[in-house]
Coordinates of C-alpha atoms and ligand atoms in Angstrom, one line a residue:
X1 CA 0.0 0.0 0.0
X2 CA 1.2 3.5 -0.8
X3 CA 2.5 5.5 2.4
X4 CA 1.4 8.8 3.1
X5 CA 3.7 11.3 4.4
X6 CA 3.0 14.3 6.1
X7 CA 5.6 17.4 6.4
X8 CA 5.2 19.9 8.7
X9 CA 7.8 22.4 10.8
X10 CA 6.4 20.7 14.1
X11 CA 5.6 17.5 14.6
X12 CA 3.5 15.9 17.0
X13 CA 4.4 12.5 18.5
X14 CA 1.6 11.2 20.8
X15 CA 3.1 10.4 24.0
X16 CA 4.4 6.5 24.5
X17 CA 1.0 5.2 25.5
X18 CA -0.1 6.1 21.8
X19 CA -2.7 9.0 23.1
X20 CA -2.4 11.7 20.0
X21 CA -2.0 15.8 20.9
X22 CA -5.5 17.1 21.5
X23 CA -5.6 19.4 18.5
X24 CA -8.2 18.5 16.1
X25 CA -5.2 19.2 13.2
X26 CA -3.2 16.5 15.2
X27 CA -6.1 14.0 15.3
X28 CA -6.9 14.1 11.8
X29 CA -3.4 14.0 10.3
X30 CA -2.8 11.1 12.6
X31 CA -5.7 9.7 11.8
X32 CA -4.8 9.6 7.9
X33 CA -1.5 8.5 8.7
X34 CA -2.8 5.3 10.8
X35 CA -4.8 4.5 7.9
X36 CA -2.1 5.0 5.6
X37 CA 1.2 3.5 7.5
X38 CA 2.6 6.9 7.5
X39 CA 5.4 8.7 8.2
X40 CA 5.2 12.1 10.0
X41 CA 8.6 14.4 9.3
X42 CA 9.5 17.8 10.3
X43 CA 11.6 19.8 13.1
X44 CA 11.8 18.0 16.5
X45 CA 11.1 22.2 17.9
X46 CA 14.6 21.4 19.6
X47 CA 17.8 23.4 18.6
X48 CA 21.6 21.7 19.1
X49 CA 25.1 22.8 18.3
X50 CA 25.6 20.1 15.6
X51 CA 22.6 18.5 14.9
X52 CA 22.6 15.7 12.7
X53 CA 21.4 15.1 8.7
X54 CA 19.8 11.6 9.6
X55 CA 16.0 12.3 11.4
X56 CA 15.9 10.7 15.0
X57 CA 13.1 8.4 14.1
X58 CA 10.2 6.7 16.4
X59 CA 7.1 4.4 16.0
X60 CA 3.6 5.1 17.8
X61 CA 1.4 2.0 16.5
X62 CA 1.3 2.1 12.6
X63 CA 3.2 5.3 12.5
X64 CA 6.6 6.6 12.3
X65 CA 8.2 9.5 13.4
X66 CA 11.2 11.0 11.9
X67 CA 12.2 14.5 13.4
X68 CA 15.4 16.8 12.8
X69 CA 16.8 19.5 15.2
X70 CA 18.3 22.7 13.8
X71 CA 20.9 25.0 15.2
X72 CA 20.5 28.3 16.8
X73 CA 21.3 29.8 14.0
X74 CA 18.6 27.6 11.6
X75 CA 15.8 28.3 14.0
X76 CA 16.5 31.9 14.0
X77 CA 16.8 32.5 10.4
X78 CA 14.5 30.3 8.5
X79 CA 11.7 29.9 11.4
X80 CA 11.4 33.4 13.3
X81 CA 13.3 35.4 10.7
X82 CA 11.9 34.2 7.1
X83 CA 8.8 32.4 7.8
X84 CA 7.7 34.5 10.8
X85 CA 8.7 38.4 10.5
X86 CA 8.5 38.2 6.3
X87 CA 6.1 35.9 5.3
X88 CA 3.9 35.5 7.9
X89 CA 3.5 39.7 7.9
X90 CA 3.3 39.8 4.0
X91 CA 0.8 36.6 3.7
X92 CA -1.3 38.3 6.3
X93 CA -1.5 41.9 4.4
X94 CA 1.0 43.3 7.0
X95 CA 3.1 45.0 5.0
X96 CA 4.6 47.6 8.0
X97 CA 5.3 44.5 10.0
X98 CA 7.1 42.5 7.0
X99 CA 11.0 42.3 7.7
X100 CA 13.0 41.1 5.2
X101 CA 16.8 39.6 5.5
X102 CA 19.4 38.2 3.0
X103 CA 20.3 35.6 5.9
X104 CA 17.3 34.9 7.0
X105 CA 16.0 33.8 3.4
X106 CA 19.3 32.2 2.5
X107 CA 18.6 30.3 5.9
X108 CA 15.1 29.4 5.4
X109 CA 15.9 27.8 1.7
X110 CA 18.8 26.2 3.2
X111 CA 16.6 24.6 5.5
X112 CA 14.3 23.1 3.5
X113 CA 17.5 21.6 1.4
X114 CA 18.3 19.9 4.2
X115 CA 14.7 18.7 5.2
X116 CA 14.8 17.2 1.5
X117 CA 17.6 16.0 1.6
X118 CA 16.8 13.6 4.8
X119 CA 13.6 13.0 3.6
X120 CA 14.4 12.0 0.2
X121 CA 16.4 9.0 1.9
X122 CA 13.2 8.2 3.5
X123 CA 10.8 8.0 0.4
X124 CA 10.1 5.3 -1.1
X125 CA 8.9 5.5 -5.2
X126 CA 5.1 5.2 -4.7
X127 CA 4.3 7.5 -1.2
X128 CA 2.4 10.5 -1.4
X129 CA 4.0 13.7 0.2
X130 CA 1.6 16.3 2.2
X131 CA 3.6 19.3 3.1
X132 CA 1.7 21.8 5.5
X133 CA 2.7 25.5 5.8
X134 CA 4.4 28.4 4.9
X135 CA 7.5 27.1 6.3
X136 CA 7.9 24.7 3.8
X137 CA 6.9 26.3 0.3
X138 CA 10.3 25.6 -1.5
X139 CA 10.4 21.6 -0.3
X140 CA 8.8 20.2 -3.7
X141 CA 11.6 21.8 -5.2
X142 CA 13.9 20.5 -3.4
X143 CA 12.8 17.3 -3.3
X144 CA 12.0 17.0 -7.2
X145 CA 16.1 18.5 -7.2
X146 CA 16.3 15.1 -5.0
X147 CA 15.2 13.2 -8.1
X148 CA 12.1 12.3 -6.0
X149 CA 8.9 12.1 -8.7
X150 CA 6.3 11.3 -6.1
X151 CA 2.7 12.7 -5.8
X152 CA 3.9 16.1 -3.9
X153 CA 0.7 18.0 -2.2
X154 CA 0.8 21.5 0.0
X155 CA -2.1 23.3 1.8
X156 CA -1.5 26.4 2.9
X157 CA -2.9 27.3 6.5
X158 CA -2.9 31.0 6.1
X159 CA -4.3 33.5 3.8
X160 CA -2.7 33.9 0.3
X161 CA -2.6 37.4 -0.6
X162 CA -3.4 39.6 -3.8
X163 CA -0.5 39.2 -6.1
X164 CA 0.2 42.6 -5.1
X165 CA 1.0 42.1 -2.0
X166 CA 3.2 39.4 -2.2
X167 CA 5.0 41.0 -4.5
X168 CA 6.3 43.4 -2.8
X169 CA 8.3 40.4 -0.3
X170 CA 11.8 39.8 -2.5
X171 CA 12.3 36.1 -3.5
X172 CA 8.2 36.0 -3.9
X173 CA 8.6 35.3 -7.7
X174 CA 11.3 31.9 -6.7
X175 CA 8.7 30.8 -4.4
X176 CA 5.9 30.9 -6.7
X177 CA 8.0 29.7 -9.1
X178 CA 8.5 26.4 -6.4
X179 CA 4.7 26.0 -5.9
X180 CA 4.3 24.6 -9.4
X181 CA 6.7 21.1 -8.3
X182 CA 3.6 20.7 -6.2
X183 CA 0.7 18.3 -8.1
X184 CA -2.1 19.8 -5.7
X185 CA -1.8 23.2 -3.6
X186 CA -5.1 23.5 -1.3
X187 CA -6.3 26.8 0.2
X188 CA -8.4 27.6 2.8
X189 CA -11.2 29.6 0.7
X190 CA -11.7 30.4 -3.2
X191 CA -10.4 33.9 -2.1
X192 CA -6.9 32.8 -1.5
X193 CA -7.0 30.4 -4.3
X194 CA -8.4 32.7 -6.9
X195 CA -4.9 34.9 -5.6
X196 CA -2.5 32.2 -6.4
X197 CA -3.7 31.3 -9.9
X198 CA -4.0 35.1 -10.1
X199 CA -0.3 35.5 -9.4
X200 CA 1.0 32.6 -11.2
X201 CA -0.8 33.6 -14.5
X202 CA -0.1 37.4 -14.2
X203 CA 3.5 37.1 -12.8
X204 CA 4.9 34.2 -14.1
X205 CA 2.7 33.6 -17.8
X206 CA 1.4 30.3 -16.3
X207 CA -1.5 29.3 -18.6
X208 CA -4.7 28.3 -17.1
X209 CA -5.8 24.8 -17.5
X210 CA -10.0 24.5 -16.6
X211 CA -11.0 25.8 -13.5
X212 CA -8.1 24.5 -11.0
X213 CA -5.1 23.7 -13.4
X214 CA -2.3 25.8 -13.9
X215 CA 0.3 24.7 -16.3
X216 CA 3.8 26.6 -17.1
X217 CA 6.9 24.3 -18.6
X218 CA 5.3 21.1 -18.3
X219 CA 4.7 21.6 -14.6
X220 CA 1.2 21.5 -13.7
X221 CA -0.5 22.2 -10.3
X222 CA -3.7 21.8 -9.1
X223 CA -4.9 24.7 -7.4
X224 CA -8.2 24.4 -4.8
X225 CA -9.8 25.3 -1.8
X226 CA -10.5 22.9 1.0
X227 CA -11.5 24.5 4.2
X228 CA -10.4 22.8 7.1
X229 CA -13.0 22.5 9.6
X230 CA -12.5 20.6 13.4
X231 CA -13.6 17.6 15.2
X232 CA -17.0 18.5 15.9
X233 CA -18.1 15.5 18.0
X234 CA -15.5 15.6 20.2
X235 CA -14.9 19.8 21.1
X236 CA -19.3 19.2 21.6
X237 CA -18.3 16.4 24.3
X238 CA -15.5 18.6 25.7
X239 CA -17.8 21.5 25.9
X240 CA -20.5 19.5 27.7
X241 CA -17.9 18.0 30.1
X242 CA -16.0 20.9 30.3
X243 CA -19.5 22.4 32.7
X244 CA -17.6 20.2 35.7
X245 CA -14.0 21.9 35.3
X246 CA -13.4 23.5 38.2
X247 CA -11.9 27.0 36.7
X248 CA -15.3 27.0 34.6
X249 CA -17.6 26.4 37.8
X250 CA -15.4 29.6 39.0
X251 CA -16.0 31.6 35.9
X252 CA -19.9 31.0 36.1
X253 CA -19.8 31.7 39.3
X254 CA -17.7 34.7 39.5
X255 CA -20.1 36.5 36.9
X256 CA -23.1 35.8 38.7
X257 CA -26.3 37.4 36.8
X258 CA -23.3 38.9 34.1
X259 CA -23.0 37.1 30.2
X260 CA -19.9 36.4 29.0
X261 CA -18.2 37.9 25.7
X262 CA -15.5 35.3 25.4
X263 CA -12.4 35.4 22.5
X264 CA -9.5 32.9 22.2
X265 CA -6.6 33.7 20.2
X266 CA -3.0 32.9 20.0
X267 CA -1.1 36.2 21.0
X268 CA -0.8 37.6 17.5
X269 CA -1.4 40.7 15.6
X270 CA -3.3 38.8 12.7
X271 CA -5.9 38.0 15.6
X272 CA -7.2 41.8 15.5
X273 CA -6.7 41.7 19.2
X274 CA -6.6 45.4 20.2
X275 CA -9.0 46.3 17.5
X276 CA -11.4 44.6 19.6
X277 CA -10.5 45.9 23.2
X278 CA -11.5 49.2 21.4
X279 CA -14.5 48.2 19.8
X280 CA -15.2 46.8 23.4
X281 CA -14.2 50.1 25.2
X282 CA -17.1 51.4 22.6
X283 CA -19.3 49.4 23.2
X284 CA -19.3 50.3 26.9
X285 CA -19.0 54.2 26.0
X286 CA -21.8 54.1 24.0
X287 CA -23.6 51.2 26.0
X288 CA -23.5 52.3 29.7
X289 CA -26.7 50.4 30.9
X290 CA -24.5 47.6 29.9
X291 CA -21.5 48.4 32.1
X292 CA -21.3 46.0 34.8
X293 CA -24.1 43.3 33.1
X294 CA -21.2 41.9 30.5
X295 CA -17.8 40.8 31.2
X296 CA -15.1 39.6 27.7
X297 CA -12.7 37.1 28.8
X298 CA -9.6 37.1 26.3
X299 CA -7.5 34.1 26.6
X300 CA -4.3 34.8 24.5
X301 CA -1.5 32.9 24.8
X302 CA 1.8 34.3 24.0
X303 CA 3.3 33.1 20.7
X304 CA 6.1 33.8 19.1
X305 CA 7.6 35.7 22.0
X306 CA 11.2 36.0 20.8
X307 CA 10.1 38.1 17.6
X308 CA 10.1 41.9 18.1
X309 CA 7.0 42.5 16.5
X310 CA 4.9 40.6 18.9
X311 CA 6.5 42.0 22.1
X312 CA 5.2 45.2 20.7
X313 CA 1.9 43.8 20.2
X314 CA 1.5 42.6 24.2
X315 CA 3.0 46.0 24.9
X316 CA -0.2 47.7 23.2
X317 CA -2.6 44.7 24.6
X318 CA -1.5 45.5 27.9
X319 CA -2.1 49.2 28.2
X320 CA -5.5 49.0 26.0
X321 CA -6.6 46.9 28.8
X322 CA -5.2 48.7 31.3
X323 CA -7.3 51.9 29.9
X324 CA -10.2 50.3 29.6
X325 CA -10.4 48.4 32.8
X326 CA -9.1 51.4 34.4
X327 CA -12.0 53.5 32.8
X328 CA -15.1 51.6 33.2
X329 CA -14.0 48.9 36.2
X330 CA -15.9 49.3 39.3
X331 CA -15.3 47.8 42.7
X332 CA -16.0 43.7 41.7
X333 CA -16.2 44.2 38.0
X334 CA -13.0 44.2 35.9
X335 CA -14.8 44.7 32.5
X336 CA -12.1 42.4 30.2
X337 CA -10.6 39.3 31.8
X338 CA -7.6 38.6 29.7
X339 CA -5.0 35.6 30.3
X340 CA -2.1 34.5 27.9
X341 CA -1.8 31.1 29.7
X342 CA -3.1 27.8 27.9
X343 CA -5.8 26.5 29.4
X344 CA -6.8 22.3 28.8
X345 CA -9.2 22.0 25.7
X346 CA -11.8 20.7 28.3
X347 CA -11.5 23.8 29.7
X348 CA -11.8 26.1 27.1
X349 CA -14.5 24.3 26.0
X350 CA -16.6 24.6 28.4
X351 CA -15.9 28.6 28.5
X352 CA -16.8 28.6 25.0
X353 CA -20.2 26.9 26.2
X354 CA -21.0 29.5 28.5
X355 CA -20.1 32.5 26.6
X356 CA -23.4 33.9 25.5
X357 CA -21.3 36.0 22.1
X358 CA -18.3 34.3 20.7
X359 CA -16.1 37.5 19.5
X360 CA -14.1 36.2 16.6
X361 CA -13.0 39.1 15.1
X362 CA -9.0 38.7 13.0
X363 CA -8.4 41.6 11.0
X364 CA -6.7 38.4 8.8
X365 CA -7.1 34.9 9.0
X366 CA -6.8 31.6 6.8
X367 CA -9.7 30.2 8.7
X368 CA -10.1 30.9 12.2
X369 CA -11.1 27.3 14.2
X370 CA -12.4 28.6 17.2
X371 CA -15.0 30.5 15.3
X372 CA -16.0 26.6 14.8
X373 CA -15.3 25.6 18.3
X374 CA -17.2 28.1 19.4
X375 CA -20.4 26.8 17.4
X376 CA -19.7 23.7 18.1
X377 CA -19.6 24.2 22.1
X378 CA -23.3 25.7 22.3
X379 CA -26.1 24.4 23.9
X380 CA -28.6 23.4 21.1
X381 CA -31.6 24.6 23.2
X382 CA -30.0 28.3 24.1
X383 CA -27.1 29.2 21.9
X384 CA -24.9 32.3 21.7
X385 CA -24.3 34.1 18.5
X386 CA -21.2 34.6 16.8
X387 CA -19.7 37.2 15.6
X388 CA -17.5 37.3 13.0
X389 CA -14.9 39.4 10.9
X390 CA -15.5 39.3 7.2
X391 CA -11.6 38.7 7.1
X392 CA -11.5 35.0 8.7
X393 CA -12.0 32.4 6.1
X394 CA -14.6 31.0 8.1
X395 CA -16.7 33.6 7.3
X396 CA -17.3 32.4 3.5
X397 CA -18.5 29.6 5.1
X398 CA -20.7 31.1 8.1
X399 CA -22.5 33.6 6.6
X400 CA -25.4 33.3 9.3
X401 CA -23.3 34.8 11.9
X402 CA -22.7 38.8 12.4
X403 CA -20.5 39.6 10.1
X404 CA -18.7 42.2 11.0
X405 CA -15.2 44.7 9.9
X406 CA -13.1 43.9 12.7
X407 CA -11.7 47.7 11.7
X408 CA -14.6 49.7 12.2
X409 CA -15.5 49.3 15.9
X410 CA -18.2 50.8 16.0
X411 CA -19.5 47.8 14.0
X412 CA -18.5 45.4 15.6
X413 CA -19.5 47.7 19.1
X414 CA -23.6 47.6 17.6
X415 CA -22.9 43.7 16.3
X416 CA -21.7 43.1 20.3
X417 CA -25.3 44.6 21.6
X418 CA -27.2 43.0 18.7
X419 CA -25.7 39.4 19.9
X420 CA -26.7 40.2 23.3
X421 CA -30.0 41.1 22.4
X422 CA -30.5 38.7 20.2
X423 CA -34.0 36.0 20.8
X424 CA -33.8 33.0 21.1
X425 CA -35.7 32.3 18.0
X426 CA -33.6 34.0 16.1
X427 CA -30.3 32.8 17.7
X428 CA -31.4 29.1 17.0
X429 CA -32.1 29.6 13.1
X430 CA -28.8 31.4 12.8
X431 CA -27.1 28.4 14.8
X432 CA -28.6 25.5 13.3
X433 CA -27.3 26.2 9.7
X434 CA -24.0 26.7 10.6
X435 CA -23.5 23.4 12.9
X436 CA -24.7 22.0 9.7
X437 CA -21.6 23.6 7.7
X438 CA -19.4 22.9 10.4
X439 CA -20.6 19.1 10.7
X440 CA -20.7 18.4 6.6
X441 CA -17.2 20.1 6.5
X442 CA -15.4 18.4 9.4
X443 CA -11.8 18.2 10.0
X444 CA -12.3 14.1 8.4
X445 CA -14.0 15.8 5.7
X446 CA -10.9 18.1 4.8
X447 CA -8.1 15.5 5.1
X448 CA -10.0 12.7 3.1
X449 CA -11.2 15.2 0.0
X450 CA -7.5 16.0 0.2
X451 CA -5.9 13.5 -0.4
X452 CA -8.7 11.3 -2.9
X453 CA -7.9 14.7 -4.9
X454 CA -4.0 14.3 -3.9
X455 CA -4.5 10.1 -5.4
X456 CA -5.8 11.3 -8.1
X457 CA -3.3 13.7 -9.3
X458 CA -1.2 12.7 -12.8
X459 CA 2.5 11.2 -11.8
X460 CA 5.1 13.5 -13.1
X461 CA 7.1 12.1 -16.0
X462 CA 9.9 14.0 -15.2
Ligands
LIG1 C1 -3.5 28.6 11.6 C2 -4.1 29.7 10.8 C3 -6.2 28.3 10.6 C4 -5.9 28.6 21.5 N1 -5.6 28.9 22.8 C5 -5.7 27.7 23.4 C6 -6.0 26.7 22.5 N2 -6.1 27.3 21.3 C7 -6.4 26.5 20.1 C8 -7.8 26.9 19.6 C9 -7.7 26.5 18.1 C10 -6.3 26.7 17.8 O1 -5.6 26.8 19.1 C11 -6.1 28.1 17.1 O2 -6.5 27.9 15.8 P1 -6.8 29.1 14.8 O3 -7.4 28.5 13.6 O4 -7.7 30.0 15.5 O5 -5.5 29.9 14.5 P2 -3.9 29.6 14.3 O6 -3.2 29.0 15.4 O7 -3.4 31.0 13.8 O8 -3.8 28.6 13.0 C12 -5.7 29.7 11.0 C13 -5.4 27.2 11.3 O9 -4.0 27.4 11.1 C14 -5.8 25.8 10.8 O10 -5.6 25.7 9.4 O11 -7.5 28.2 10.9 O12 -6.3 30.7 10.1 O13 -3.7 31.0 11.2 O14 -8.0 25.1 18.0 O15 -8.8 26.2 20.4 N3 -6.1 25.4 22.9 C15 -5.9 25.1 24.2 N4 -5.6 26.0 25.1 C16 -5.5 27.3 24.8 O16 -5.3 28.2 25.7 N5 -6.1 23.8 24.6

């Protein structure tokens, strides 16, 4: 049986007694993998002086393992210099924030050589190959360098911006240039697909082949969206067990007669995080029969923390709260509750249960999964509503929730009320559609249309 292998710059190896990471990303992929024989590759997260070319490999029931460290030097240049301060910024429309380096782009393509290299030795002639992530866009060409003529696929977790854009990062046109050694690149939404093909033709005179082919020397790539979704079965079961966890009992109980506005993000600037403290401060301002009756509890954990740019970021976090809380708090009500720990998924899922307004609101994002979670954590007899910047991915596919500009808060101030408002009639026929969406396009649903499209991609001749 052909393998499947899965790339990505972290991997995650279930702990000895075979239990898998909780992610809903983790379970799926691992899931394919088990059904496949599979091998999962990618950066071990740790850094040494010397690390070696041959992956430390491990097996966790029908699975391998095969992980490599880098140095210091490696994890500073290709993963927080390239991948996170120039193309995360730039993919995410951030051009003020985008940081380009010589050495850190020499250091993320020297990277992925080396990742080939050691995977190449690993691949055997009928595997498939999934690469995830923006870390990784040069790896097909590096492995096709390796000789390897395997079934290559990518998805791309992030948005892909308007040519445009991307443009403006140097080395853009060698990476899109790369994409075409993959035989199927899947997006998140039409949006960031139509971009790619956009770029490819326009840039680079690749010729359009139907719908979702693009062809330029021979090399053609399948271009499609396939937008991930989440285990929805099992974040509903967290959610409903999650109403025991003793740090929910004390969040209920600590608001007493108050509703919850509740957000999780990872600490990042994509997430639109003080855009919404503001719109929150507004909707206080102009709200004040509200102050005191609503409490938003921000759970952000801190990401990324050795790159400048999000330093800044908690910098401005912090004193937006600060103003807020410090403006409208009384004695016993602190108006926005905001922690950058992790909390368990049982935990947050049961949060997400009580929250009467889930405040999803990026100012960019490939898809946003908690917008799902979210959904999928609500009672079915008294939901909350959603609310929802027109910016997340998920919102092509949610189009019952408010939808709102995650800029302008004085939208998403009025969209905050509305949601609070909001009957229960009404809250249960904007619900109901959406767990539908959410349910249809599962996390199961993303990996297997994935890779029956991956199968049936043409082997390269060449
Ligand atoms: C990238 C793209 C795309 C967060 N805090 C805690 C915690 N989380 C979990 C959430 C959710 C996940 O992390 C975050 O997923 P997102 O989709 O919101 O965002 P990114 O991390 O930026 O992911 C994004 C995604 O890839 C998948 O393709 O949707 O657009 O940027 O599952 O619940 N989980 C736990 N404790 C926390 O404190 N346990």
């Amino acid at each position: 049986m052909a393998r499947l292998i899965v790339v990505s710059n972290r991997v995650s190896i279930p702990d000895p007694s075979g239990k898998t990471a909780a992610g809903g990303l983790a379970v799926a992929l691992c899931e394919a993998l088990e059904q496949h024989k599979g091998l999962w590759f990618g950066w071990s997260g740790k850094t040494s002086s010397a690390p070696s070319l041959i992956p430390t490999m491990s097996q966790r029931g029908s699975v391998q393992y095969a992980v490599m460290d880098l140095t210091t030097n490696d994890r500073q240049e290709y993963y927080s210099g390239f991948a996170n301060r120039a193309l995360w910024p730039t993919m995410h429309y951030r051009l003020g924030l985008s940081e380009f380096s010589r050495a850190d782009y020499a250091g993320y393509l020297r990277v992925n050589r080396r990742f080939a290299q050691a995977l190449a030795n690993l691949v055997e002639p009928d595997d498939r190959i999934w690469v995830h992530d923006y870390h990784l866009l040069p790896l097909a060409s590096e492995l096709r360098a390796a000789g390897m003529r395997n079934r290559i696929g990518y998805f791309h977790h992030i948005p892909w911006p308007a040519p445009e854009v991307l443009n403006t990062l140097p080395g853009a046109s060698d990476l899109l240039l790369g994409m075409l050694d993959y035989d199927l690149i899947g997006l998140q939404t039409d949006r960031d697909a139509d971009n790619l093909k956009r770029n490819l033709i326009r840039e680079l005179g690749a010729r359009a082949e139907g719908a979702f082919a693009v062809t330029l020397n021979d090399r053609t790539s399948v271009i499609k969206d396939f937008p991930i979704g989440i285990d929805v079965d099992s974040f509903q079961r967290a959610a409903i067990r999650g109403h025991s966890q003793k740090l929910v009992r004390q969040t209920v109980a600590s608001l007493g007669s108050r509703s919850l506005v509740m957000s999780v993000d990872r600490l990042d600037y994509s997430k639109g995080i003080p855009e919404r403290m503001e719109a929150f401060e507004r909707f206080l301002m102009s709200n004040p029969d509200q102050r005191n009756r609503v409490t938003l509890l921000q759970i952000a954990p801190v990401s990324r923390a050795e790159v400048p740019e999000y330093a800044m970021l908690s910098r401005q976090v912090n004193e937006t709260i600060g103003r807020v809380n410090g403006g409208y708090g009384e004695p016993g009500w602190v108006p926005i509750h905001y922690v950058t720990n992790s909390y368990p998924r049982a935990v947050l899922a049961g949060l997400l249960r009580v929250a009467r307004v889930g405040l999803v609101t990026p100012v960019r994002d490939g898809m946003n999964l908690v917008a799902k979670e979210f959904l999928a954590a609500q009672d079915p007899e008294d939901p909350g509503v959603l609310v929802l910047s027109k910016f997340a991915g998920a919102a092509l596919q949610l189009p019952q929730a408010l939808i709102v500009n995650p800029n302008d808060k004085f939208e998403v101030a009025d969209a905050v009320r509305t949601a609070l408002n909001m009957d229960l009639a009404e809250r249960v026929a904007r619900w109901k559609p959406m767990m539908e969406t959410i349910r249809r396009y599962d996390v199961r649903w993303w990996s297997s249309e994935y890779l029956r499209e991956l199968n049936s991609a043409p082997a390269r001749a060449t």
